[in-house]
Amino acid sequence: MADNPPRSDAELLDLAYPCALDAVGEIERRRIEERLAAADPAVRQEFSETVRRLREVMAQVAALDAQAPPPELEARILAALPDDGRTRLPSAWQRRMRWVAPVAAAACLVIGGSVIADRIGSPPDGVSTAERIHRQPDSRTLTKPVVGGGTVMVEFSAQQRLAVVAFTGVAEPPSGRVYQVWLVPVGEKPRPRSAGVLVELPSTAKPFVATFDPGETLAVSVEPSGGSVAPTSPPIAGVPLV
C-alpha cells in the first residue's frame, strides 16, 4: 500500500477495526463487503490482514487473566482529543466512537502495560496459547481430511472460546490464491464470518489461533489473493466446534 492511500481507501481500512470486533450491524457489514469487493486487491489484502492481526491479539488477550480496563478509560480517551476534534467530528465518525474505546482498551492491554505485553509475548512458564488450550478440562482435538490431500487438526476449548489450527500434509495454495479460515454459525441460513487469511500454512509448532462462538463450524476455503469478504468456493475442510 502507498504511504498515503486515497481517502476512500483509508476510510475503508479504518472499518477493519470495528469489523474485527464484530461491532458493526448487518446492514453496515454488507455495505463494507460491497466496498471491499470493488476495492483494489491490495486494499482488500490490507483490510484482511488488519482484521486477522486484531483478532489474533484479542484471542491472546482473552486467554490471559488480565484485569478489565478501568471504567473511566473511555472518558480519558475522549478527554485526550483536542476540543476541535471533539466538536467537529463528522457524524459518521461520531457513530464510530462507540468502538474506539474497546479498540483502545485492547491496545492498552497489549502494548500499554509491560506486564501484559510480556505475558502475551512470552506466556507464563513458556506456556503457549496452544498449550493453554490443551490444559483446559474441556479441551477437544478433532482431525479432518482436507480436499486435495492432508489433514487439518483443530484443538479447542468451548470455555475459553479459543481454537488452534494446524495443517499436516497440506500443499501450498495455487499461485494467486490463499487459504482462508471461516466460522460458520448454526442456523438455516448461516452467514460465515472470516477468521483470517492464512499467510503461511499453520503447523503444530506455529498454529493459527481463532476465537469462536459456541456451535460454530470452522471451515477452510481457497480464495483469491488477499482473501474474500464471503466464501467464493466450497470448503476444503470443516470442523464442528462442539
GROMACS .gro file of C-alpha atoms in nm, residues 9-180:
model
  172
    9ASP     CA    1  -0.940   0.356   0.082
   10ALA     CA    2  -0.819   0.497   0.414
   11GLU     CA    3  -1.176   0.519   0.545
   12LEU     CA    4  -1.241   0.163   0.431
   13LEU     CA    5  -0.928   0.038   0.607
   14ASP     CA    6  -1.039   0.217   0.926
   15LEU     CA    7  -1.351  -0.001   0.921
   16ALA     CA    8  -1.138  -0.314   0.958
   17TYR     CA    9  -1.118  -0.245   1.332
   18PRO     CA   10  -1.492  -0.249   1.413
   19CYS     CA   11  -1.534  -0.543   1.174
   20ALA     CA   12  -1.269  -0.740   1.364
   21LEU     CA   13  -1.457  -0.670   1.687
   22ASP     CA   14  -1.797  -0.756   1.532
   23ALA     CA   15  -1.901  -0.400   1.622
   24VAL     CA   16  -2.099  -0.326   1.306
   25GLY     CA   17  -2.458  -0.405   1.223
   26GLU     CA   18  -2.566  -0.641   0.946
   27ILE     CA   19  -2.660  -0.364   0.701
   28GLU     CA   20  -2.334  -0.176   0.760
   29ARG     CA   21  -2.135  -0.500   0.723
   30ARG     CA   22  -2.295  -0.566   0.385
   31ARG     CA   23  -2.207  -0.216   0.268
   32ILE     CA   24  -1.848  -0.271   0.377
   33GLU     CA   25  -1.840  -0.602   0.191
   34GLU     CA   26  -1.968  -0.429  -0.124
   35ARG     CA   27  -1.696  -0.164  -0.096
   36LEU     CA   28  -1.431  -0.431  -0.043
   37ALA     CA   29  -1.548  -0.627  -0.346
   38ALA     CA   30  -1.497  -0.316  -0.561
   39ALA     CA   31  -1.170  -0.213  -0.395
   40ASP     CA   32  -0.817  -0.267  -0.520
   41PRO     CA   33  -0.678  -0.616  -0.432
   42ALA     CA   34  -0.404  -0.454  -0.223
   43VAL     CA   35  -0.668  -0.273  -0.017
   44ARG     CA   36  -0.862  -0.596   0.034
   45GLN     CA   37  -0.546  -0.773   0.147
   46GLU     CA   38  -0.453  -0.498   0.394
   47PHE     CA   39  -0.810  -0.497   0.528
   48SER     CA   40  -0.800  -0.874   0.576
   49GLU     CA   41  -0.457  -0.863   0.740
   50THR     CA   42  -0.572  -0.592   0.982
   51VAL     CA   43  -0.876  -0.797   1.082
   52ARG     CA   44  -0.661  -1.110   1.122
   53ARG     CA   45  -0.397  -0.939   1.336
   54LEU     CA   46  -0.650  -0.773   1.566
   55ARG     CA   47  -0.846  -1.096   1.615
   56GLU     CA   48  -0.526  -1.283   1.696
   57VAL     CA   49  -0.438  -1.019   1.953
   58MET     CA   50  -0.787  -1.034   2.101
   59ALA     CA   51  -0.761  -1.414   2.116
   60GLN     CA   52  -0.436  -1.385   2.309
   61VAL     CA   53  -0.583  -1.124   2.542
   62ALA     CA   54  -0.889  -1.343   2.602
   63ALA     CA   55  -0.660  -1.624   2.715
   64LEU     CA   56  -0.499  -1.413   2.985
   65ASP     CA   57  -0.611  -1.341   3.338
   66ALA     CA   58  -0.587  -0.970   3.266
   67GLN     CA   59  -0.795  -0.728   3.466
   68ALA     CA   60  -1.068  -0.539   3.284
   69PRO     CA   61  -0.974  -0.186   3.176
   70PRO     CA   62  -1.087   0.085   3.420
   71PRO     CA   63  -1.441   0.216   3.357
   72GLU     CA   64  -1.308   0.571   3.313
   73LEU     CA   65  -1.093   0.465   3.015
   74GLU     CA   66  -1.342   0.590   2.753
   75ALA     CA   67  -1.372   0.928   2.925
   76ARG     CA   68  -0.994   0.957   2.936
   77ILE     CA   69  -0.967   0.875   2.565
   78LEU     CA   70  -1.227   1.137   2.474
   79ALA     CA   71  -1.069   1.394   2.707
   80ALA     CA   72  -0.736   1.345   2.529
   81LEU     CA   73  -0.887   1.457   2.198
   82PRO     CA   74  -0.848   1.825   2.104
   83ASP     CA   75  -1.161   2.034   2.160
   84ASP     CA   76  -1.192   2.099   1.786
   85GLY     CA   77  -1.166   1.728   1.722
   86ARG     CA   78  -1.450   1.652   1.962
   87THR     CA   79  -1.682   1.924   1.838
   88ARG     CA   80  -1.617   1.893   1.465
   89LEU     CA   81  -1.611   1.520   1.412
   90PRO     CA   82  -1.823   1.421   1.110
   91SER     CA   83  -2.141   1.236   1.202
   92ALA     CA   84  -2.003   0.912   1.060
   93TRP     CA   85  -1.704   0.930   1.293
   94GLN     CA   86  -1.925   1.021   1.587
   95ARG     CA   87  -2.112   0.697   1.530
   96ARG     CA   88  -1.785   0.506   1.516
   97MET     CA   89  -1.676   0.639   1.856
   98ARG     CA   90  -1.876   0.354   2.005
   99TRP     CA   91  -1.593   0.116   1.915
  100VAL     CA   92  -1.294   0.346   1.974
  101ALA     CA   93  -1.285   0.267   2.345
  102PRO     CA   94  -1.286  -0.115   2.305
  103VAL     CA   95  -1.010  -0.094   2.044
  104ALA     CA   96  -0.804   0.140   2.257
  105ALA     CA   97  -0.862  -0.082   2.559
  106ALA     CA   98  -0.731  -0.379   2.366
  107ALA     CA   99  -0.430  -0.178   2.257
  108CYS     CA  100  -0.365  -0.070   2.614
  109LEU     CA  101  -0.378  -0.431   2.730
  110VAL     CA  102  -0.136  -0.538   2.460
  111ILE     CA  103   0.114  -0.253   2.437
  112GLY     CA  104   0.027  -0.012   2.716
  113GLY     CA  105   0.143  -0.225   3.009
  114SER     CA  106   0.473  -0.409   3.013
  115VAL     CA  107   0.340  -0.692   3.229
  116ILE     CA  108   0.055  -0.779   2.995
  117ALA     CA  109   0.270  -0.729   2.686
  118ASP     CA  110   0.536  -0.956   2.831
  119ARG     CA  111   0.276  -1.220   2.908
  120ILE     CA  112   0.150  -1.214   2.552
  121GLY     CA  113   0.496  -1.229   2.401
  122SER     CA  114   0.609  -1.499   2.642
  123PRO     CA  115   0.320  -1.659   2.834
  124PRO     CA  116   0.383  -1.764   3.197
  125ASP     CA  117   0.618  -2.062   3.227
  126GLY     CA  118   0.657  -2.063   2.848
  127VAL     CA  119   0.306  -2.199   2.800
  128SER     CA  120   0.181  -2.115   2.451
  129THR     CA  121  -0.179  -2.048   2.361
  130ALA     CA  122  -0.198  -2.400   2.219
  131GLU     CA  123  -0.067  -2.548   2.543
  132ARG     CA  124  -0.306  -2.332   2.742
  133ILE     CA  125  -0.599  -2.473   2.546
  134HIS     CA  126  -0.458  -2.825   2.578
  135ARG     CA  127  -0.464  -2.792   2.958
  136GLN     CA  128  -0.830  -2.691   2.972
  137PRO     CA  129  -1.059  -2.961   3.117
  138ASP     CA  130  -1.299  -2.926   2.822
  139SER     CA  131  -1.027  -2.932   2.556
  140ARG     CA  132  -1.105  -3.136   2.245
  141THR     CA  133  -0.896  -3.224   1.942
  142LEU     CA  134  -1.054  -3.310   1.607
  143THR     CA  135  -0.876  -3.407   1.285
  144LYS     CA  136  -1.049  -3.387   0.948
  145PRO     CA  137  -0.931  -3.464   0.592
  146VAL     CA  138  -0.861  -3.178   0.353
  147VAL     CA  139  -0.979  -3.196  -0.006
  148GLY     CA  140  -0.667  -3.235  -0.219
  149GLY     CA  141  -0.470  -3.419   0.048
  150GLY     CA  142  -0.357  -3.380   0.405
  151THR     CA  143  -0.547  -3.312   0.726
  152VAL     CA  144  -0.643  -3.020   0.945
  153MET     CA  145  -0.623  -3.058   1.322
  154VAL     CA  146  -0.818  -2.827   1.549
  155GLU     CA  147  -0.781  -2.823   1.925
  156PHE     CA  148  -1.034  -2.604   2.100
  157SER     CA  149  -1.187  -2.511   2.432
  158ALA     CA  150  -1.552  -2.406   2.438
  159GLN     CA  151  -1.500  -2.248   2.779
  160GLN     CA  152  -1.215  -2.032   2.653
  161ARG     CA  153  -1.377  -1.991   2.307
  162LEU     CA  154  -1.033  -2.038   2.155
  163ALA     CA  155  -0.918  -2.277   1.885
  164VAL     CA  156  -0.579  -2.353   1.733
  165VAL     CA  157  -0.550  -2.484   1.378
  166ALA     CA  158  -0.265  -2.687   1.228
  167PHE     CA  159  -0.219  -2.849   0.886
  168THR     CA  160  -0.042  -3.176   0.814
  169GLY     CA  161   0.050  -3.273   0.460
  170VAL     CA  162  -0.149  -2.988   0.304
  171ALA     CA  163   0.001  -2.839  -0.012
  172GLU     CA  164   0.057  -2.467  -0.063
  173PRO     CA  165  -0.241  -2.297  -0.232
  174PRO     CA  166  -0.222  -2.241  -0.609
  175SER     CA  167  -0.049  -1.930  -0.737
  176GLY     CA  168  -0.261  -1.621  -0.679
  177ARG     CA  169  -0.477  -1.798  -0.421
  178VAL     CA  170  -0.481  -1.823  -0.042
  179TYR     CA  171  -0.639  -2.037   0.225
  180GLN     CA  172  -0.897  -1.851   0.433
   0.00000   0.00000   0.00000
